[in-house]
Short mmCIF file of C-alpha atoms (C1' of nucleotides) in Angstrom, two decimals:
data_model
loop_
_atom_site.label_atom_id
_atom_site.label_comp_id
_atom_site.label_asym_id
_atom_site.label_seq_id
_atom_site.Cartn_x
_atom_site.Cartn_y
_atom_site.Cartn_z
CA MET I 1 0.00 0.00 0.00
CA GLN I 2 2.61 2.53 1.00
CA SER I 3 4.92 2.77 -1.93
CA THR I 4 7.59 4.92 -0.35
CA GLU I 5 9.66 4.82 2.77
CA LEU I 6 8.53 8.32 3.61
CA GLU I 7 4.92 7.28 3.97
CA ARG I 8 5.84 4.31 6.08
CA VAL I 9 8.11 6.33 8.33
CA THR I 10 5.59 9.15 8.70
CA LEU I 11 2.85 6.75 9.69
CA LEU I 12 5.10 4.90 12.08
CA LEU I 13 6.46 8.03 13.66
CA ARG I 14 3.03 9.53 14.10
CA GLN I 15 1.86 6.41 15.85
CA MET I 16 4.93 6.40 18.05
CA ILE I 17 4.38 9.97 19.09
CA MET I 18 0.68 9.48 19.64
CA ALA I 19 1.43 6.39 21.67
CA GLY I 20 3.59 8.50 23.92
CA GLU I 21 6.90 6.87 23.15
CA PHE I 22 8.70 10.15 23.46
CA VAL I 23 8.82 12.36 26.49
CA PRO I 24 7.20 15.69 25.67
CA GLY I 25 9.80 18.35 25.23
CA ALA I 26 12.49 15.79 24.50
CA ARG I 27 14.61 16.20 21.44
CA ILE I 28 14.26 13.72 18.63
CA ALA I 29 17.61 13.14 16.99
CA GLU I 30 17.62 12.00 13.40
CA ILE I 31 20.40 9.45 13.46
CA PRO I 32 19.20 7.20 16.28
CA LEU I 33 15.68 7.38 14.92
CA ALA I 34 16.81 6.50 11.43
CA SER I 35 18.80 3.50 12.57
CA ARG I 36 15.92 2.45 14.81
CA LEU I 37 13.53 2.50 11.88
CA GLY I 38 16.04 0.94 9.56
CA VAL I 39 16.21 3.74 7.02
CA SER I 40 18.52 6.60 6.27
CA ARG I 41 18.16 10.10 7.60
CA THR I 42 16.48 11.41 4.46
CA PRO I 43 12.96 10.00 4.83
CA VAL I 44 13.12 10.53 8.58
CA ARG I 45 13.93 14.14 8.08
CA LEU I 46 11.04 14.60 5.66
CA ALA I 47 8.64 12.80 7.98
CA LEU I 48 9.68 14.99 10.89
CA GLY I 49 8.93 18.03 8.77
CA ILE I 50 5.46 16.74 8.02
CA LEU I 51 4.75 16.00 11.66
CA GLU I 52 5.91 19.47 12.54
CA GLN I 53 3.35 20.89 10.14
CA GLU I 54 0.78 18.68 11.78
CA GLY I 55 1.52 20.28 15.10
CA LEU I 56 2.99 17.28 16.87
CA LEU I 57 6.57 18.51 16.73
CA THR I 58 8.45 21.76 16.89
CA SER I 59 11.77 22.60 15.34
CA ALA I 60 14.40 25.29 15.20
CA PRO I 61 17.24 25.68 12.73
CA HIS I 62 20.32 23.69 13.72
CA LYS I 63 18.54 22.47 16.81
CA GLY I 64 16.38 19.77 15.34
CA PHE I 65 12.95 18.58 16.34
CA TRP I 66 11.32 17.90 19.65
CA VAL I 67 7.93 16.74 20.80
CA ARG I 68 5.50 19.55 21.37
CA GLU I 69 4.14 19.86 24.85
CA ILE I 70 0.40 19.92 24.72
CA THR I 71 -1.65 21.09 27.63
CA ILE I 72 -5.08 19.90 28.69
CA ASP I 73 -6.40 23.38 28.07
CA GLU I 74 -5.17 23.26 24.51
CA ILE I 75 -6.96 19.99 23.87
CA ALA I 76 -10.11 21.41 25.42
CA ASP I 77 -9.86 24.56 23.33
CA ALA I 78 -9.55 22.45 20.22
CA PHE I 79 -12.91 20.91 21.01
CA ASP I 80 -14.47 24.36 20.92
CA VAL I 81 -12.97 24.88 17.50
CA ARG I 82 -14.30 21.55 16.38
CA GLY I 83 -17.74 22.44 17.68
CA ALA I 84 -17.79 25.74 15.83
CA LEU I 85 -16.66 24.14 12.59
CA GLU I 86 -19.08 21.26 12.76
CA ALA I 87 -21.87 23.70 13.56
CA LEU I 88 -20.99 25.53 10.37
CA ALA I 89 -20.98 22.20 8.55
CA CYS I 90 -24.50 21.48 9.75
CA ARG I 91 -25.82 24.84 8.65
CA ARG I 92 -24.23 24.49 5.23
CA ALA I 93 -25.39 20.90 4.85
CA VAL I 94 -28.98 21.92 5.46
CA GLU I 95 -28.76 25.05 3.36
CA ARG I 96 -27.33 23.18 0.41
CA GLY I 97 -29.71 20.29 0.94
CA LEU I 98 -28.60 17.11 2.65
CA ASP I 99 -27.66 14.75 -0.15
CA VAL I 100 -28.88 11.18 -0.17
CA ALA I 101 -25.50 9.51 0.05
CA ASN I 102 -24.47 11.24 3.24
CA ARG I 103 -27.94 10.88 4.70
CA ILE I 104 -27.62 7.15 4.21
CA VAL I 105 -24.25 7.12 5.92
CA LEU I 106 -25.66 9.04 8.85
CA GLU I 107 -28.57 6.65 9.21
CA GLU I 108 -26.28 3.65 8.95
CA CYS I 109 -24.19 5.12 11.74
CA LEU I 110 -27.33 5.61 13.80
CA ALA I 111 -28.35 2.02 13.20
CA LEU I 112 -24.93 0.69 14.14
CA GLY I 113 -24.92 2.81 17.28
CA GLU I 114 -28.39 1.58 18.13
CA ALA I 115 -27.25 -1.99 17.76
CA LEU I 116 -24.26 -1.44 20.02
CA VAL I 117 -26.38 0.25 22.65
CA ALA I 118 -29.04 -2.45 22.44
CA LYS I 119 -26.40 -5.13 22.79
CA GLY I 120 -25.66 -3.83 26.24
CA ALA I 121 -22.42 -5.63 26.83
CA LEU I 122 -19.26 -3.99 25.63
CA THR I 123 -16.09 -5.58 24.47
CA GLU I 124 -12.94 -3.91 23.31
CA ALA I 125 -14.01 -4.64 19.76
CA ASP I 126 -17.30 -2.87 20.37
CA THR I 127 -15.45 0.20 21.52
CA ARG I 128 -13.40 0.15 18.36
CA SER I 129 -16.38 -0.15 16.05
CA TRP I 130 -18.07 2.60 18.02
CA SER I 131 -15.09 4.86 17.45
CA GLU I 132 -15.07 4.08 13.76
CA MET I 133 -18.78 4.74 13.56
CA ASN I 134 -18.32 8.02 15.37
CA ALA I 135 -15.59 9.07 12.96
CA ARG I 136 -17.77 8.19 9.97
CA PHE I 137 -20.69 10.07 11.47
CA HIS I 138 -18.77 13.29 11.84
CA GLU I 139 -17.10 12.88 8.48
CA ALA I 140 -20.49 12.53 6.84
CA ILE I 141 -21.67 15.80 8.34
CA VAL I 142 -18.59 17.55 7.06
CA ALA I 143 -18.88 15.93 3.66
CA ALA I 144 -22.51 17.00 3.46
CA SER I 145 -21.43 20.62 3.85
CA ARG I 146 -19.47 20.29 0.60
CA ASN I 147 -17.00 22.83 1.93
CA ILE I 148 -13.45 21.69 1.29
CA PRO I 149 -11.63 24.27 3.40
CA LEU I 150 -13.97 23.39 6.24
CA ALA I 151 -13.08 19.72 5.93
CA ASN I 152 -9.40 20.62 5.81
CA ALA I 153 -9.65 22.83 8.86
CA LEU I 154 -11.41 20.10 10.80
CA ALA I 155 -8.80 17.58 9.80
CA PHE I 156 -6.22 20.09 10.97
CA VAL I 157 -7.60 20.50 14.49
CA GLY I 158 -8.23 16.75 14.61
CA ARG I 159 -4.51 16.16 14.38
CA LEU I 160 -4.19 17.11 18.00
CA PRO I 161 -4.36 13.94 20.05
CA LEU I 162 -7.74 13.00 21.48
CA VAL I 163 -9.54 15.70 19.52
CA SER I 164 -10.51 13.71 16.47
CA PRO I 165 -13.93 12.02 16.63
CA GLY I 166 -12.20 8.73 15.98
CA ALA I 167 -10.11 8.99 19.14
CA ILE I 168 -10.91 6.37 21.70
CA ALA I 169 -13.19 7.84 24.32
CA PHE I 170 -11.47 8.65 27.55
CA THR I 171 -13.54 6.91 30.16
CA GLN I 172 -12.89 5.08 33.35
CA GLY I 173 -14.01 1.67 32.24
CA LEU I 174 -16.31 -0.23 29.97
CA GLU I 175 -19.30 0.42 32.21
CA ALA I 176 -18.81 4.20 32.15
CA ALA I 177 -18.06 3.99 28.46
CA PHE I 178 -21.37 2.31 27.86
CA GLN I 179 -23.35 4.92 29.75
CA ASN I 180 -21.58 7.63 27.80
CA MET I 181 -22.32 5.80 24.60
CA GLN I 182 -26.03 5.88 25.32
CA LYS I 183 -25.95 9.63 25.78
CA VAL I 184 -23.92 10.19 22.65
CA GLN I 185 -26.23 7.96 20.64
CA ALA I 186 -29.19 10.05 21.75
CA GLU I 187 -27.37 13.19 20.69
CA HIS I 188 -26.59 11.66 17.32
CA ARG I 189 -30.25 10.83 16.85
CA ASP I 190 -31.26 14.41 17.51
CA ILE I 191 -28.61 15.76 15.19
CA VAL I 192 -29.70 13.55 12.32
CA ASP I 193 -33.32 14.43 13.04
CA ALA I 194 -32.53 18.11 12.78
CA LEU I 195 -30.51 17.61 9.61
CA VAL I 196 -33.11 15.59 7.71
CA ASN I 197 -35.86 17.98 8.76
CA GLY I 198 -33.97 20.97 7.49
CA GLN I 199 -33.50 22.54 10.91
CA ALA I 200 -30.17 24.23 10.31
CA SER I 201 -29.72 26.19 13.50
CA ARG I 202 -31.05 23.37 15.66
CA ALA I 203 -28.57 20.97 14.13
CA ALA I 204 -25.79 23.52 14.55
CA ALA I 205 -26.64 24.07 18.19
CA LEU I 206 -26.81 20.34 18.83
CA VAL I 207 -23.41 19.52 17.35
CA GLN I 208 -21.88 22.43 19.21
CA GLU I 209 -23.24 21.11 22.46
CA HIS I 210 -22.14 17.66 21.38
CA ALA I 211 -18.59 18.89 21.06
CA TYR I 212 -18.85 20.73 24.35
CA LYS I 213 -19.93 17.58 26.14
CA SER I 214 -16.98 15.70 24.61
CA ARG I 215 -14.74 18.48 25.77
CA GLU I 216 -15.95 18.36 29.34
CA LYS I 217 -15.90 14.60 29.43
CA LEU I 218 -12.31 14.60 28.31
CA ARG I 219 -11.40 17.35 30.72
CA ARG I 220 -12.89 15.48 33.67
CA GLY I 221 -11.02 12.38 32.58
CA LEU I 222 -7.73 14.19 32.39
CA GLU I 223 -8.21 16.25 35.52
CA ARG I 224 -8.37 13.03 37.48
CA LEU I 225 -4.79 12.42 36.49
CA ARG I 226 -3.36 15.65 37.79
CA GLY I 227 -0.54 15.42 40.28
CA GLU I 228 2.10 13.90 38.13
CA GLN I 229 3.79 16.46 35.98
CA ILE I 230 3.25 14.29 32.97
CA VAL I 231 0.23 12.15 32.37
CA ALA I 232 1.31 8.80 31.14
CA ASN I 233 -0.69 6.11 29.44
CA VAL I 234 -3.21 8.48 28.07
CA PRO I 235 -4.40 6.96 24.83
CA GLY I 236 -3.05 9.53 22.47
CA LEU I 237 -0.13 11.40 23.85
CA LYS I 238 1.60 12.21 27.03
CA LEU I 239 0.22 15.51 28.13
CA VAL I 240 1.64 18.33 30.13
CA VAL I 241 -0.79 19.02 32.91
CA GLY I 242 1.02 22.08 34.29
CA MET V 1 17.44 36.74 9.37
CA GLN V 2 16.85 33.39 7.70
CA SER V 3 19.65 31.21 8.83
CA THR V 4 19.01 28.25 6.58
CA GLU V 5 18.55 27.72 2.88
CA LEU V 6 15.32 25.91 3.58
CA GLU V 7 13.67 28.97 5.05
CA ARG V 8 14.84 31.11 2.19
CA VAL V 9 13.67 28.66 -0.45
CA THR V 10 10.32 28.11 1.24
CA LEU V 11 9.64 31.83 1.43
CA LEU V 12 10.74 32.39 -2.14
CA LEU V 13 8.76 29.49 -3.48
CA ARG V 14 5.64 30.51 -1.61
CA GLN V 15 5.90 33.98 -3.06
CA MET V 16 6.44 32.60 -6.54
CA ILE V 17 3.38 30.41 -6.31
CA MET V 18 1.25 33.14 -4.81
CA ALA V 19 2.44 35.49 -7.53
CA GLY V 20 1.16 33.01 -10.07
CA GLU V 21 4.48 32.12 -11.64
CA PHE V 22 3.34 28.56 -12.16
CA VAL V 23 0.40 27.45 -14.21
CA PRO V 24 -2.09 25.71 -11.93
CA GLY V 25 -1.95 21.98 -12.45
CA ALA V 26 1.54 22.17 -13.88
CA ARG V 27 4.22 19.94 -12.50
CA ILE V 28 7.06 21.47 -10.57
CA ALA V 29 10.23 19.55 -11.21
CA GLU V 30 12.90 19.65 -8.56
CA ILE V 31 16.03 19.92 -10.65
CA PRO V 32 15.16 22.98 -12.76
CA LEU V 33 13.78 24.68 -9.70
CA ALA V 34 16.87 23.93 -7.69
CA SER V 35 19.20 25.26 -10.33
CA ARG V 36 16.98 28.28 -10.78
CA LEU V 37 17.16 29.06 -7.08
CA GLY V 38 20.85 28.24 -6.92
CA VAL V 39 20.61 25.47 -4.36
CA SER V 40 20.63 21.71 -4.42
CA ARG V 41 17.57 19.52 -4.55
CA THR V 42 17.53 18.88 -0.81
CA PRO V 43 16.18 22.17 0.52
CA VAL V 44 13.89 22.48 -2.50
CA ARG V 45 12.42 19.11 -1.76
CA LEU V 46 11.83 20.00 1.87
CA ALA V 47 10.26 23.31 0.94
CA LEU V 48 7.92 21.61 -1.52
CA GLY V 49 6.82 19.29 1.25
CA ILE V 50 6.03 22.24 3.50
CA LEU V 51 4.06 24.00 0.79
CA GLU V 52 2.14 20.82 0.18
CA GLN V 53 1.14 20.79 3.84
CA GLU V 54 0.09 24.39 3.44
CA GLY V 55 -2.28 23.39 0.69
CA LEU V 56 -0.60 25.17 -2.19
CA LEU V 57 0.79 22.04 -3.77
CA THR V 58 -0.18 18.42 -4.24
CA SER V 59 2.08 15.44 -4.64
CA ALA V 60 2.04 11.76 -5.43
CA PRO V 61 4.80 9.21 -4.93
CA HIS V 62 7.22 9.11 -7.84
CA LYS V 63 5.23 11.77 -9.62
CA GLY V 64 6.43 14.84 -7.83
CA PHE V 65 4.63 18.02 -6.98
CA TRP V 66 2.25 20.21 -8.90
CA VAL V 67 0.38 23.42 -8.19
CA ARG V 68 -3.02 22.84 -6.71
CA GLU V 69 -5.93 24.18 -8.67
CA ILE V 70 -8.05 26.33 -6.45
CA THR V 71 -11.57 27.30 -7.40
CA ILE V 72 -13.39 30.49 -6.60
CA ASP V 73 -15.90 28.49 -4.63
CA GLU V 74 -13.15 27.08 -2.49
CA ILE V 75 -11.87 30.54 -1.66
CA ALA V 76 -15.39 31.67 -0.88
CA ASP V 77 -15.97 28.65 1.35
CA ALA V 78 -12.80 29.43 3.23
CA PHE V 79 -14.27 32.82 4.12
CA ASP V 80 -17.19 31.07 5.78
CA VAL V 81 -14.74 29.05 7.84
CA ARG V 82 -12.89 32.19 8.77
CA GLY V 83 -16.13 33.84 9.80
CA ALA V 84 -17.13 30.94 12.02
CA LEU V 85 -13.73 30.81 13.68
CA GLU V 86 -13.48 34.53 14.28
CA ALA V 87 -17.00 34.48 15.68
CA LEU V 88 -15.85 31.88 18.15
CA ALA V 89 -12.83 34.04 18.92
CA CYS V 90 -15.10 36.97 19.75
CA ARG V 91 -17.27 34.93 22.06
CA ARG V 92 -14.26 33.54 23.88
CA ALA V 93 -12.56 36.92 24.07
CA VAL V 94 -15.58 38.42 25.76
CA GLU V 95 -16.18 35.43 28.01
CA ARG V 96 -12.60 35.41 29.19
CA GLY V 97 -12.53 39.15 29.48
CA LEU V 98 -10.92 41.30 26.82
CA ASP V 99 -7.40 41.96 28.06
CA VAL V 100 -5.95 45.42 28.01
CA ALA V 101 -3.11 44.73 25.60
CA ASN V 102 -5.32 43.46 22.83
CA ARG V 103 -7.90 46.13 23.50
CA ILE V 104 -5.21 48.73 22.93
CA VAL V 105 -4.18 47.08 19.67
CA LEU V 106 -7.78 47.06 18.50
CA GLU V 107 -8.21 50.72 19.33
CA GLU V 108 -4.95 51.61 17.62
CA CYS V 109 -6.17 49.81 14.54
CA LEU V 110 -9.40 51.75 14.70
CA ALA V 111 -7.50 55.01 15.01
CA LEU V 112 -5.26 54.19 12.07
CA GLY V 113 -8.27 53.22 9.99
CA GLU V 114 -9.98 56.43 10.97
CA ALA V 115 -6.98 58.41 9.87
CA LEU V 116 -6.84 56.67 6.51
CA VAL V 117 -10.54 57.19 5.93
CA ALA V 118 -10.34 60.84 7.01
CA LYS V 119 -7.41 61.40 4.71
CA GLY V 120 -9.65 60.67 1.78
CA ALA V 121 -7.05 60.26 -0.88
CA LEU V 122 -5.52 56.84 -1.27
CA THR V 123 -2.11 55.92 -2.44
CA GLU V 124 -0.65 52.47 -2.92
CA ALA V 125 1.15 52.93 0.37
CA ASP V 126 -2.15 53.68 2.07
CA THR V 127 -3.56 50.43 0.77
CA ARG V 128 -0.60 48.56 2.18
CA SER V 129 -0.87 50.10 5.62
CA TRP V 130 -4.58 49.40 5.54
CA SER V 131 -3.91 45.75 4.85
CA GLU V 132 -1.38 45.55 7.64
CA MET V 133 -3.82 47.24 9.99
CA ASN V 134 -6.52 44.80 8.95
CA ALA V 135 -4.26 41.85 9.62
CA ARG V 136 -3.32 43.21 13.05
CA PHE V 137 -6.98 43.84 13.85
CA HIS V 138 -8.01 40.29 13.17
CA GLU V 139 -4.94 38.89 14.88
CA ALA V 140 -5.78 40.84 18.00
CA ILE V 141 -9.26 39.36 18.11
CA VAL V 142 -7.82 35.88 17.82
CA ALA V 143 -5.14 36.59 20.38
CA ALA V 144 -7.77 37.89 22.78
CA SER V 145 -9.55 34.55 22.63
CA ARG V 146 -6.42 32.92 24.10
CA ASN V 147 -7.26 29.77 22.19
CA ILE V 148 -4.18 28.39 20.50
CA PRO V 149 -5.85 25.75 18.34
CA LEU V 150 -8.22 28.43 17.16
CA ALA V 151 -5.34 30.64 16.14
CA ASN V 152 -3.68 27.72 14.39
CA ALA V 153 -6.84 26.81 12.54
CA LEU V 154 -7.28 30.38 11.38
CA ALA V 155 -3.69 30.52 10.20
CA PHE V 156 -4.38 27.29 8.36
CA VAL V 157 -7.35 28.56 6.37
CA GLY V 158 -5.53 31.83 5.83
CA ARG V 159 -2.91 30.00 3.82
CA LEU V 160 -5.28 29.85 0.92
CA PRO V 161 -4.61 32.84 -1.30
CA LEU V 162 -6.79 35.89 -0.77
CA VAL V 163 -8.36 34.48 2.38
CA SER V 164 -6.04 35.95 4.97
CA PRO V 165 -7.08 39.34 6.37
CA GLY V 166 -3.73 40.70 5.26
CA ALA V 167 -4.41 39.92 1.61
CA ILE V 168 -4.76 42.96 -0.56
CA ALA V 169 -8.41 43.72 -1.12
CA PHE V 170 -9.69 42.80 -4.51
CA THR V 171 -11.31 45.93 -5.80
CA GLN V 172 -11.61 47.64 -9.11
CA GLY V 173 -9.58 50.68 -8.35
CA LEU V 174 -8.47 53.07 -5.67
CA GLU V 175 -11.83 54.82 -5.67
CA ALA V 176 -13.77 51.62 -5.09
CA ALA V 177 -11.17 50.53 -2.57
CA PHE V 178 -11.75 53.70 -0.61
CA GLN V 179 -15.50 53.26 -0.50
CA ASN V 180 -15.04 49.70 0.66
CA MET V 181 -12.61 50.90 3.26
CA GLN V 182 -15.19 53.22 4.76
CA LYS V 183 -17.65 50.37 5.13
CA VAL V 184 -15.08 48.06 6.64
CA GLN V 185 -13.96 50.73 9.07
CA ALA V 186 -17.56 51.13 10.25
CA GLU V 187 -17.79 47.40 10.76
CA HIS V 188 -14.56 47.40 12.73
CA ARG V 189 -15.91 50.14 14.95
CA ASP V 190 -19.01 48.12 15.73
CA ILE V 191 -17.01 44.98 16.42
CA VAL V 192 -14.73 46.74 18.89
CA ASP V 193 -17.74 48.40 20.47
CA ALA V 194 -19.36 45.02 21.03
CA LEU V 195 -16.14 43.52 22.37
CA VAL V 196 -15.39 46.24 24.90
CA ASN V 197 -18.99 46.28 26.07
CA GLY V 198 -18.99 42.56 26.67
CA GLN V 199 -21.56 41.81 24.01
CA ALA V 200 -20.32 38.38 23.00
CA SER V 201 -23.01 37.28 20.60
CA ARG V 202 -23.28 40.69 19.00
CA ALA V 203 -19.56 40.75 18.36
CA ALA V 204 -19.72 37.21 17.01
CA ALA V 205 -22.55 38.06 14.65
CA LEU V 206 -20.74 41.15 13.45
CA VAL V 207 -17.48 39.43 12.60
CA GLN V 208 -19.37 36.66 10.87
CA GLU V 209 -21.16 39.19 8.71
CA HIS V 210 -17.86 40.96 8.26
CA ALA V 211 -16.36 37.81 6.81
CA TYR V 212 -19.43 37.22 4.69
CA LYS V 213 -19.14 40.69 3.17
CA SER V 214 -15.48 40.05 2.39
CA ARG V 215 -16.47 36.79 0.78
CA GLU V 216 -19.08 38.36 -1.44
CA LYS V 217 -16.86 41.26 -2.34
CA LEU V 218 -14.16 38.87 -3.43
CA ARG V 219 -16.60 36.70 -5.29
CA ARG V 220 -17.97 39.65 -7.21
CA GLY V 221 -14.43 40.71 -8.02
CA LEU V 222 -13.52 37.28 -9.32
CA GLU V 223 -16.77 36.63 -11.14
CA ARG V 224 -16.02 39.61 -13.29
CA LEU V 225 -13.04 37.74 -14.62
CA ARG V 226 -14.90 34.66 -15.77
CA GLY V 227 -14.51 33.68 -19.38
CA GLU V 228 -10.90 32.77 -19.44
CA GLN V 229 -10.29 29.31 -18.10
CA ILE V 230 -7.62 30.65 -15.85
CA VAL V 231 -7.69 33.98 -14.14
CA ALA V 232 -4.35 35.61 -14.42
CA ASN V 233 -2.93 38.53 -12.49
CA VAL V 234 -5.07 37.94 -9.48
CA PRO V 235 -3.03 39.12 -6.52
CA GLY V 236 -2.51 35.80 -4.85
CA LEU V 237 -2.71 32.93 -7.24
CA LYS V 238 -3.96 31.97 -10.58
CA LEU V 239 -7.38 30.55 -10.00
CA VAL V 240 -9.37 28.00 -11.82
CA VAL V 241 -12.72 29.51 -12.60
CA GLY V 242 -14.30 26.39 -14.06
"C1'" DG D 1 34.17 29.15 44.28
"C1'" DC D 2 32.15 31.16 40.34
"C1'" DT D 3 32.13 32.85 35.78
"C1'" DC D 4 33.76 33.21 31.31
"C1'" DG D 5 36.09 31.39 27.31
"C1'" DG D 6 37.88 27.79 24.34
"C1'" DT D 7 37.87 23.33 22.45
"C1'" DT D 8 35.95 19.01 21.24
"C1'" DG D 9 32.23 16.14 20.13
"C1'" DA D 10 27.90 15.50 18.10
"C1'" DT D 11 24.09 16.86 15.24
"C1'" DT D 12 21.92 19.27 11.79
"C1'" DG D 13 21.92 21.20 6.95
"C1'" DC D 14 23.18 20.68 2.30
"C1'" DA D 15 25.18 18.49 -1.84
"C1'" DT D 16 25.51 14.65 -4.66
"C1'" DG D 17 25.55 9.74 -6.38
"C1'" DC D 18 22.83 5.80 -7.45
"C1'" DA D 19 18.75 2.93 -7.92
"C1'" DA D 20 13.80 2.58 -8.89
"C1'" DT D 21 9.89 4.27 -11.01
"C1'" DT D 22 7.46 6.85 -14.45
"C1'" DC D 23 6.90 9.22 -18.66
"C1'" DT D 24 7.63 9.71 -23.50
"C1'" DC D 25 8.85 8.67 -27.92
"C1'" DT D 26 9.53 5.43 -31.25
"C1'" DT D 27 8.62 1.35 -33.57
"C1'" DT D 28 6.00 -2.51 -34.83
"C1'" DG D 29 1.83 -4.91 -35.71
"C1'" DC D 30 -2.86 -4.88 -37.15
"C1'" DG G 1 -3.83 5.26 -39.92
"C1'" DC G 2 -4.10 3.92 -35.20
"C1'" DA G 3 -3.12 1.43 -31.14
"C1'" DA G 4 -0.10 -1.01 -28.23
"C1'" DA G 5 4.26 -2.44 -26.61
"C1'" DG G 6 9.05 -1.65 -25.64
"C1'" DA G 7 13.21 0.95 -24.98
"C1'" DG G 8 15.37 5.08 -23.60
"C1'" DA G 9 15.48 9.36 -21.04
"C1'" DA G 10 14.30 11.92 -17.27
"C1'" DT G 11 12.76 12.41 -12.63
"C1'" DT G 12 11.88 11.08 -8.10
"C1'" DG G 13 13.32 8.58 -3.77
"C1'" DC G 14 16.89 7.24 -0.82
"C1'" DA G 15 21.65 6.81 1.02
"C1'" DT G 16 25.70 8.97 2.32
"C1'" DG G 17 29.70 12.30 2.64
"C1'" DC G 18 31.10 16.75 4.15
"C1'" DA G 19 30.78 21.32 6.11
"C1'" DA G 20 28.56 24.51 9.40
"C1'" DT G 21 26.50 25.13 13.62
"C1'" DC G 22 25.46 24.12 18.34
"C1'" DA G 23 26.01 22.06 22.93
"C1'" DA G 24 28.62 20.36 26.53
"C1'" DC G 25 32.60 19.87 28.98
"C1'" DC G 26 36.91 21.30 30.65
"C1'" DG G 27 40.17 24.61 32.12
"C1'" DA G 28 41.84 29.18 33.22
"C1'" DG G 29 41.29 33.59 35.29
"C1'" DC G 30 39.24 36.64 38.61
#
DNA sequence: GCTCGGTTGATTGCATGCAATTCTCTTTGC
DNA sequence: GCAAAGAGAATTGCATGCAATCAACCGAGC
């Protein structure tokens, strides 16, 4: 699938960073990384540049790259941005007329969510398919807006760890995850209802609140981990809590 | 100032693209470009990667880079995104309390705008200082929101040509530019008024409309140029009008 | 004992060589 | 005359060598 080393290295490196393999603020030297990944410095260097553009790394001339320190507040703020953009997407989707293809995707997502909620029990696999469904749901809304810069901007903010709709929900356990899932499913239902009935501002308000709830849920989850300077084992990235 | 070739090449290349030196859709080969800029392929390659991330170029493995074709609709859509984001910035700025530093910047921008409008006559230099003032104005609003992902997202959409507040207004002549300037100045006054009086939703609505007016002004300006497949001499980039 | 300066080591930045892929032009077959 | 296949040229992708810059450590001077 990936025809070049650069793509492979970029993907790998992104996963490594997101998995928290590097201490935030720590320098990432090219040579050890290259030998670790079994390639030369060239693709590594290019990949680092890409990840810098994505906001995961920082660099300075002759000083190299290091992992950006991301605060909880920054993650939370990104959710506000996501809410505002998705609200715009809803308004545009309604104004331009919700097309059939995306409507079908939305309803499929609703059905899948319904099935997961009805099933009651939750395995790890269920959580994964929920996440994928959630990602598809939000993508469909954006696609329905037919606004390319909007989609790009959303992808941009989604590059921050935990912000993308596909990020694994940050909950205490499967039980809490399930309760949250029920709430989210209800919100999804309302959003789709507003969209198919042409209620632009209602849909916009609902997704905005939807994002806000995600934000606060995440914040509560992260706040619990205060105390250590660096939050480890967060699915996504080590975060600076200072 | 720029200590590396990469920075120099990136800046130069961005300017060249924005100035429309390349036909949209045309391939950009590394070797001729490198020899033209007097450097080796390495920094050129890195710069091309950066500009791809910025949305000005596209690439495919083993096929190199080419200039992205940007439609008028895409530019217009980006204005909607800008409006939504700046509206969010206004709400947050008010909610968090407009800080003194940014308030001063806003009022200085107002004063400068007032002076330019009062002056009546408009030179090229006036247009430039107006643009710089406009950029500072919008930056201050974003800075006042103290939301870093928001600022990043706005910078992201602003990378599209003509979308950034600092882009030279697209008007028919100095006379029309002046009339537009008067309107914009009035809008700026209202926005600052809302911000300093803590009227969050009013300020949000005003900036959104502000962006919408910019969008429509630009669209009218570009529509006039339909007919040719490619619009040349647009300050920013050659645009595909199809 | 502390600070400032020099020197050494390491790392980044750039140039270039080589292999792999793609594109193009030509030639052959129908 | 046109289409398809093959060979050659050109370009990208990657590896590596070398120079410039930076950081750290050590020593000297105050």
